Amino acid sequence: MAYVITQRCCNDASCVTECPVDCIRPTPDQPEFATAEMLYIDPDTCIDCGACVDACPVDAIFSEDDLLASLGRYREINADYFRRHPLETNFDPLATPVRPPKSLGTLRVAIVGAGPAACYAADELLRRSDVEVEMFDRLPTPWGLVRAGVAPDHAGTKNVATMFESAFRRDTLQYYLNVEIGEHIDHRELLEHHHAVIYAVGASSDRKLGVPGEDLPGSHSATEFVAWYNGHPDFAEREFDLSGERAVIVGNGNVALDVARVLTVDPDELAKTDIADHALDALRRSNIREVVILGRRGPLQAAYSSPEFLALTHLKGVDVVVDPADLELDEHSRAILDDPNIEPSLRLKYQLAQEYSTGRRDPANKRIVFRYLATPTEVLGDDHVTGIEFAHNELTADLVATPTDRTERLDTGLVLRSIGYRGVPVPGLPFDERRGVVPSEHGRVLADTQPLPGVYVAGWIKRGPRGVIGSNRIDAEETVEALIADFIAGRLTTPTGDRAALRALLTERQPDLVDRAAWKTIDQAEKAAGKAAGRPRVKFTTRADLLKAAKG
């Protein structure tokens, strides 16, 4: 019997170092780790010790004998990876991370942001040095996209927050939530009170389609919609037109699949999750019966991951529809599929699309329809969205999607673009407008190719909006490694203000500051309300309600 990694895998890679027989791949030091959809366990080497289960922060690992029917296919998916990548074990001991000598005193670090990248950086600092960490966020709640981005029906993925909460119990880390950098404290003042500042502010904006009609009422970013149904206080008052029978999502990444599920799954199923109450009420009144997902390239190049695509198989009351004609591959894609060395996950994508194209249909079911090789050319309507026009694409030899003269229109009252997040400038820091990131090298912020002393980045604002939650762990380790090296080398300026001075400053400027105790009060109140309703939690979704709860 072996253990099996399944859909929830977040690429955190904590399991890799815990495996006593080194049978989990890819590892962070392998080139393919950066693009891997998930990690895999070699069934022929696994000794059934269960160490990986205890290490997994999102409960993604199961004994093969305990796999639910919906996860049964992962037994073969794990095994198939090692047919393509035969295991070569490596028992070389890991290098011991460098720790600053005690003679340097306490390292003080401010972390701006409280999402996964910020939390992994804080965790690494707490493990590596004698440190005081202050974590800042403009919202009254921590966890960033774990709270406001992960789909409500992916409760297991949200468990990573429990790991962070456990690691942050000591007073060496303090929360300064509901604090806006640039309003309540600025970059210069952060440096006056800390040796270093790590900006882990994510990518809070989104990419535009750049087509006529994109700004019509009824056309929104998926970013807004996701924040709305997850109870983000900045989006709680938004309204989305769910009166029509069809919604169209432009882009086919994992976020698009999340949105499609939320729009089509039975609201009674969502009522068991932590979805925002206002969203649940709206979805109960929704008339949407079909969600069309438009992708600009073919089924082999789709942006969604194979695990998320596979998960659609098990949706109750929802048919997944793929037109067999869309699976007729061009010569370039056919060559990829016929390559005996094709990555198993890529072949699985195509196999799943084939299965959906021949699946049984129930007229009573809602539908998620995948359309490939489609580029929007216009969002239609006068004072509200009434449809969308798109061009059919062809793929060039280098797999670039090129629109043809053949166009098609779909009637819809709701268009959601899901074509990628984008970082926004951070006050006081340089910014790369083209890439939407703060320029950096190994986490050190660069100004005209030279590092800014004491200023670092981690997460999406550092590398761009790619990867999943666990991808931030390796990223944060690199940043912290650079920061500690600079501290040891004497390249960081000793702060003039201490922890008490910082607290006094912020208490004066922000009377509604949410600290650890106040966040715990919010957390307990939400969980108590959830327990009474048979849910993980019932979220407070306005800033006023959050602050009221913080005061008990």
PDB file of N, CA, C and O in Angstrom, residues 312-357:
ATOM      1  N   LEU A 312     -14.105  18.554 -12.083  1.00  0.00           N
ATOM      2  CA  LEU A 312     -15.423  18.877 -12.640  1.00  0.00           C
ATOM      3  C   LEU A 312     -16.240  17.615 -12.914  1.00  0.00           C
ATOM      4  O   LEU A 312     -17.470  17.674 -12.999  1.00  0.00           O
ATOM      5  N   THR A 313     -15.552  16.478 -13.051  1.00  0.00           N
ATOM      6  CA  THR A 313     -16.237  15.215 -13.325  1.00  0.00           C
ATOM      7  C   THR A 313     -17.270  14.892 -12.260  1.00  0.00           C
ATOM      8  O   THR A 313     -18.293  14.257 -12.540  1.00  0.00           O
ATOM      9  N   HIS A 314     -17.015  15.329 -11.045  1.00  0.00           N
ATOM     10  CA  HIS A 314     -17.811  14.884  -9.911  1.00  0.00           C
ATOM     11  C   HIS A 314     -18.813  15.927  -9.425  1.00  0.00           C
ATOM     12  O   HIS A 314     -19.358  15.796  -8.330  1.00  0.00           O
ATOM     13  N   LEU A 315     -19.062  16.966 -10.237  1.00  0.00           N
ATOM     14  CA  LEU A 315     -20.069  17.950  -9.857  1.00  0.00           C
ATOM     15  C   LEU A 315     -21.465  17.355 -10.028  1.00  0.00           C
ATOM     16  O   LEU A 315     -21.799  16.799 -11.071  1.00  0.00           O
ATOM     17  N   LYS A 316     -22.286  17.483  -8.996  1.00  0.00           N
ATOM     18  CA  LYS A 316     -23.652  16.972  -9.056  1.00  0.00           C
ATOM     19  C   LYS A 316     -24.540  17.963  -9.811  1.00  0.00           C
ATOM     20  O   LYS A 316     -24.505  19.160  -9.555  1.00  0.00           O
ATOM     21  N   GLY A 317     -25.336  17.445 -10.740  1.00  0.00           N
ATOM     22  CA  GLY A 317     -26.290  18.281 -11.452  1.00  0.00           C
ATOM     23  C   GLY A 317     -25.672  19.218 -12.465  1.00  0.00           C
ATOM     24  O   GLY A 317     -26.320  20.181 -12.889  1.00  0.00           O
ATOM     25  N   VAL A 318     -24.421  18.942 -12.885  1.00  0.00           N
ATOM     26  CA  VAL A 318     -23.740  19.806 -13.849  1.00  0.00           C
ATOM     27  C   VAL A 318     -23.098  18.932 -14.929  1.00  0.00           C
ATOM     28  O   VAL A 318     -22.349  18.004 -14.620  1.00  0.00           O
ATOM     29  N   ASP A 319     -23.395  19.214 -16.182  1.00  0.00           N
ATOM     30  CA  ASP A 319     -22.738  18.552 -17.311  1.00  0.00           C
ATOM     31  C   ASP A 319     -21.563  19.404 -17.764  1.00  0.00           C
ATOM     32  O   ASP A 319     -21.679  20.633 -17.867  1.00  0.00           O
ATOM     33  N   VAL A 320     -20.445  18.748 -18.041  1.00  0.00           N
ATOM     34  CA  VAL A 320     -19.286  19.423 -18.626  1.00  0.00           C
ATOM     35  C   VAL A 320     -19.281  19.098 -20.106  1.00  0.00           C
ATOM     36  O   VAL A 320     -19.276  17.923 -20.498  1.00  0.00           O
ATOM     37  N   VAL A 321     -19.293  20.136 -20.938  1.00  0.00           N
ATOM     38  CA  VAL A 321     -19.515  19.966 -22.368  1.00  0.00           C
ATOM     39  C   VAL A 321     -18.293  20.445 -23.152  1.00  0.00           C
ATOM     40  O   VAL A 321     -17.829  21.570 -22.962  1.00  0.00           O
ATOM     41  N   VAL A 322     -17.791  19.575 -24.007  1.00  0.00           N
ATOM     42  CA  VAL A 322     -16.733  19.921 -24.958  1.00  0.00           C
ATOM     43  C   VAL A 322     -17.189  19.446 -26.330  1.00  0.00           C
ATOM     44  O   VAL A 322     -17.605  18.297 -26.498  1.00  0.00           O
ATOM     45  N   ASP A 323     -17.123  20.318 -27.315  1.00  0.00           N
ATOM     46  CA  ASP A 323     -17.491  19.962 -28.685  1.00  0.00           C
ATOM     47  C   ASP A 323     -16.363  19.110 -29.281  1.00  0.00           C
ATOM     48  O   ASP A 323     -15.205  19.540 -29.297  1.00  0.00           O
ATOM     49  N   PRO A 324     -16.682  17.894 -29.770  1.00  0.00           N
ATOM     50  CA  PRO A 324     -15.626  17.059 -30.372  1.00  0.00           C
ATOM     51  C   PRO A 324     -14.833  17.791 -31.455  1.00  0.00           C
ATOM     52  O   PRO A 324     -13.642  17.525 -31.640  1.00  0.00           O
ATOM     53  N   ALA A 325     -15.493  18.718 -32.162  1.00  0.00           N
ATOM     54  CA  ALA A 325     -14.789  19.452 -33.220  1.00  0.00           C
ATOM     55  C   ALA A 325     -13.651  20.291 -32.659  1.00  0.00           C
ATOM     56  O   ALA A 325     -12.649  20.540 -33.348  1.00  0.00           O
ATOM     57  N   ASP A 326     -13.783  20.725 -31.407  1.00  0.00           N
ATOM     58  CA  ASP A 326     -12.733  21.534 -30.777  1.00  0.00           C
ATOM     59  C   ASP A 326     -11.506  20.707 -30.410  1.00  0.00           C
ATOM     60  O   ASP A 326     -10.471  21.261 -30.021  1.00  0.00           O
ATOM     61  N   LEU A 327     -11.620  19.387 -30.515  1.00  0.00           N
ATOM     62  CA  LEU A 327     -10.501  18.514 -30.164  1.00  0.00           C
ATOM     63  C   LEU A 327      -9.697  18.084 -31.385  1.00  0.00           C
ATOM     64  O   LEU A 327      -8.754  17.298 -31.266  1.00  0.00           O
ATOM     65  N   GLU A 328     -10.075  18.601 -32.547  1.00  0.00           N
ATOM     66  CA  GLU A 328      -9.299  18.321 -33.758  1.00  0.00           C
ATOM     67  C   GLU A 328      -8.051  19.198 -33.733  1.00  0.00           C
ATOM     68  O   GLU A 328      -8.115  20.416 -33.927  1.00  0.00           O
ATOM     69  N   LEU A 329      -6.927  18.577 -33.476  1.00  0.00           N
ATOM     70  CA  LEU A 329      -5.697  19.322 -33.220  1.00  0.00           C
ATOM     71  C   LEU A 329      -4.999  19.747 -34.507  1.00  0.00           C
ATOM     72  O   LEU A 329      -5.026  19.030 -35.516  1.00  0.00           O
ATOM     73  N   ASP A 330      -4.382  20.913 -34.476  1.00  0.00           N
ATOM     74  CA  ASP A 330      -3.528  21.345 -35.575  1.00  0.00           C
ATOM     75  C   ASP A 330      -2.261  20.495 -35.571  1.00  0.00           C
ATOM     76  O   ASP A 330      -1.987  19.747 -34.628  1.00  0.00           O
ATOM     77  N   GLU A 331      -1.477  20.591 -36.614  1.00  0.00           N
ATOM     78  CA  GLU A 331      -0.310  19.717 -36.751  1.00  0.00           C
ATOM     79  C   GLU A 331       0.711  19.925 -35.633  1.00  0.00           C
ATOM     80  O   GLU A 331       1.373  18.969 -35.207  1.00  0.00           O
ATOM     81  N   HIS A 332       0.801  21.148 -35.130  1.00  0.00           N
ATOM     82  CA  HIS A 332       1.793  21.417 -34.088  1.00  0.00           C
ATOM     83  C   HIS A 332       1.369  20.777 -32.758  1.00  0.00           C
ATOM     84  O   HIS A 332       2.178  20.163 -32.069  1.00  0.00           O
ATOM     85  N   SER A 333       0.082  20.912 -32.426  1.00  0.00           N
ATOM     86  CA  SER A 333      -0.419  20.298 -31.188  1.00  0.00           C
ATOM     87  C   SER A 333      -0.426  18.783 -31.307  1.00  0.00           C
ATOM     88  O   SER A 333      -0.160  18.070 -30.333  1.00  0.00           O
ATOM     89  N   ARG A 334      -0.749  18.270 -32.518  1.00  0.00           N
ATOM     90  CA  ARG A 334      -0.745  16.823 -32.710  1.00  0.00           C
ATOM     91  C   ARG A 334       0.642  16.242 -32.490  1.00  0.00           C
ATOM     92  O   ARG A 334       0.809  15.167 -31.900  1.00  0.00           O
ATOM     93  N   ALA A 335       1.673  16.962 -32.932  1.00  0.00           N
ATOM     94  CA  ALA A 335       3.049  16.490 -32.729  1.00  0.00           C
ATOM     95  C   ALA A 335       3.378  16.411 -31.245  1.00  0.00           C
ATOM     96  O   ALA A 335       4.080  15.493 -30.789  1.00  0.00           O
ATOM     97  N   ILE A 336       2.870  17.380 -30.470  1.00  0.00           N
ATOM     98  CA  ILE A 336       3.098  17.361 -29.024  1.00  0.00           C
ATOM     99  C   ILE A 336       2.419  16.141 -28.400  1.00  0.00           C
ATOM    100  O   ILE A 336       3.012  15.418 -27.600  1.00  0.00           O
ATOM    101  N   LEU A 337       1.166  15.899 -28.791  1.00  0.00           N
ATOM    102  CA  LEU A 337       0.418  14.798 -28.205  1.00  0.00           C
ATOM    103  C   LEU A 337       1.012  13.446 -28.590  1.00  0.00           C
ATOM    104  O   LEU A 337       0.989  12.493 -27.796  1.00  0.00           O
ATOM    105  N   ASP A 338       1.563  13.346 -29.787  1.00  0.00           N
ATOM    106  CA  ASP A 338       2.129  12.079 -30.250  1.00  0.00           C
ATOM    107  C   ASP A 338       3.530  11.818 -29.716  1.00  0.00           C
ATOM    108  O   ASP A 338       4.069  10.717 -29.892  1.00  0.00           O
ATOM    109  N   ASP A 339       4.123  12.803 -29.084  1.00  0.00           N
ATOM    110  CA  ASP A 339       5.473  12.633 -28.523  1.00  0.00           C
ATOM    111  C   ASP A 339       5.416  11.641 -27.361  1.00  0.00           C
ATOM    112  O   ASP A 339       4.688  11.851 -26.395  1.00  0.00           O
ATOM    113  N   PRO A 340       6.155  10.550 -27.421  1.00  0.00           N
ATOM    114  CA  PRO A 340       6.104   9.567 -26.328  1.00  0.00           C
ATOM    115  C   PRO A 340       6.599  10.115 -24.990  1.00  0.00           C
ATOM    116  O   PRO A 340       6.308   9.551 -23.937  1.00  0.00           O
ATOM    117  N   ASN A 341       7.320  11.212 -25.047  1.00  0.00           N
ATOM    118  CA  ASN A 341       7.848  11.807 -23.815  1.00  0.00           C
ATOM    119  C   ASN A 341       6.978  12.942 -23.287  1.00  0.00           C
ATOM    120  O   ASN A 341       7.411  13.703 -22.417  1.00  0.00           O
ATOM    121  N   ILE A 342       5.751  13.060 -23.778  1.00  0.00           N
ATOM    122  CA  ILE A 342       4.853  14.110 -23.315  1.00  0.00           C
ATOM    123  C   ILE A 342       4.623  13.993 -21.814  1.00  0.00           C
ATOM    124  O   ILE A 342       4.564  12.880 -21.263  1.00  0.00           O
ATOM    125  N   GLU A 343       4.516  15.130 -21.137  1.00  0.00           N
ATOM    126  CA  GLU A 343       4.249  15.115 -19.704  1.00  0.00           C
ATOM    127  C   GLU A 343       2.893  14.459 -19.437  1.00  0.00           C
ATOM    128  O   GLU A 343       1.906  14.744 -20.122  1.00  0.00           O
ATOM    129  N   PRO A 344       2.822  13.571 -18.444  1.00  0.00           N
ATOM    130  CA  PRO A 344       1.550  12.898 -18.150  1.00  0.00           C
ATOM    131  C   PRO A 344       0.395  13.858 -17.899  1.00  0.00           C
ATOM    132  O   PRO A 344      -0.733  13.597 -18.313  1.00  0.00           O
ATOM    133  N   SER A 345       0.660  14.982 -17.225  1.00  0.00           N
ATOM    134  CA  SER A 345      -0.423  15.918 -16.917  1.00  0.00           C
ATOM    135  C   SER A 345      -0.984  16.542 -18.186  1.00  0.00           C
ATOM    136  O   SER A 345      -2.183  16.827 -18.286  1.00  0.00           O
ATOM    137  N   LEU A 346      -0.119  16.733 -19.204  1.00  0.00           N
ATOM    138  CA  LEU A 346      -0.581  17.314 -20.457  1.00  0.00           C
ATOM    139  C   LEU A 346      -1.444  16.314 -21.229  1.00  0.00           C
ATOM    140  O   LEU A 346      -2.491  16.667 -21.783  1.00  0.00           O
ATOM    141  N   ARG A 347      -1.002  15.073 -21.248  1.00  0.00           N
ATOM    142  CA  ARG A 347      -1.813  14.042 -21.904  1.00  0.00           C
ATOM    143  C   ARG A 347      -3.150  13.882 -21.191  1.00  0.00           C
ATOM    144  O   ARG A 347      -4.202  13.694 -21.822  1.00  0.00           O
ATOM    145  N   LEU A 348      -3.134  13.974 -19.861  1.00  0.00           N
ATOM    146  CA  LEU A 348      -4.369  13.841 -19.094  1.00  0.00           C
ATOM    147  C   LEU A 348      -5.354  14.955 -19.452  1.00  0.00           C
ATOM    148  O   LEU A 348      -6.565  14.713 -19.539  1.00  0.00           O
ATOM    149  N   LYS A 349      -4.867  16.162 -19.654  1.00  0.00           N
ATOM    150  CA  LYS A 349      -5.748  17.264 -20.048  1.00  0.00           C
ATOM    151  C   LYS A 349      -6.554  16.906 -21.295  1.00  0.00           C
ATOM    152  O   LYS A 349      -7.763  17.139 -21.371  1.00  0.00           O
ATOM    153  N   TYR A 350      -5.853  16.355 -22.264  1.00  0.00           N
ATOM    154  CA  TYR A 350      -6.531  16.032 -23.521  1.00  0.00           C
ATOM    155  C   TYR A 350      -7.477  14.840 -23.338  1.00  0.00           C
ATOM    156  O   TYR A 350      -8.593  14.828 -23.877  1.00  0.00           O
ATOM    157  N   GLN A 351      -7.045  13.843 -22.589  1.00  0.00           N
ATOM    158  CA  GLN A 351      -7.904  12.691 -22.342  1.00  0.00           C
ATOM    159  C   GLN A 351      -9.203  13.100 -21.646  1.00  0.00           C
ATOM    160  O   GLN A 351     -10.286  12.613 -21.989  1.00  0.00           O
ATOM    161  N   LEU A 352      -9.085  13.992 -20.686  1.00  0.00           N
ATOM    162  CA  LEU A 352     -10.280  14.451 -19.976  1.00  0.00           C
ATOM    163  C   LEU A 352     -11.212  15.198 -20.921  1.00  0.00           C
ATOM    164  O   LEU A 352     -12.438  15.018 -20.881  1.00  0.00           O
ATOM    165  N   ALA A 353     -10.640  16.050 -21.790  1.00  0.00           N
ATOM    166  CA  ALA A 353     -11.473  16.778 -22.751  1.00  0.00           C
ATOM    167  C   ALA A 353     -12.198  15.798 -23.668  1.00  0.00           C
ATOM    168  O   ALA A 353     -13.381  15.988 -23.999  1.00  0.00           O
ATOM    169  N   GLN A 354     -11.520  14.730 -24.073  1.00  0.00           N
ATOM    170  CA  GLN A 354     -12.164  13.701 -24.895  1.00  0.00           C
ATOM    171  C   GLN A 354     -13.317  13.043 -24.143  1.00  0.00           C
ATOM    172  O   GLN A 354     -14.389  12.805 -24.708  1.00  0.00           O
ATOM    173  N   GLU A 355     -13.087  12.740 -22.873  1.00  0.00           N
ATOM    174  CA  GLU A 355     -14.141  12.097 -22.078  1.00  0.00           C
ATOM    175  C   GLU A 355     -15.352  13.007 -21.923  1.00  0.00           C
ATOM    176  O   GLU A 355     -16.498  12.563 -22.026  1.00  0.00           O
ATOM    177  N   TYR A 356     -15.091  14.305 -21.694  1.00  0.00           N
ATOM    178  CA  TYR A 356     -16.209  15.240 -21.580  1.00  0.00           C
ATOM    179  C   TYR A 356     -16.966  15.365 -22.910  1.00  0.00           C
ATOM    180  O   TYR A 356     -18.182  15.552 -22.925  1.00  0.00           O
ATOM    181  N   SER A 357     -16.238  15.257 -24.019  1.00  0.00           N
ATOM    182  CA  SER A 357     -16.886  15.431 -25.326  1.00  0.00           C
ATOM    183  C   SER A 357     -17.838  14.285 -25.653  1.00  0.00           C
ATOM    184  O   SER A 357     -18.736  14.449 -26.492  1.00  0.00           O
TER     185      SER A 357
END
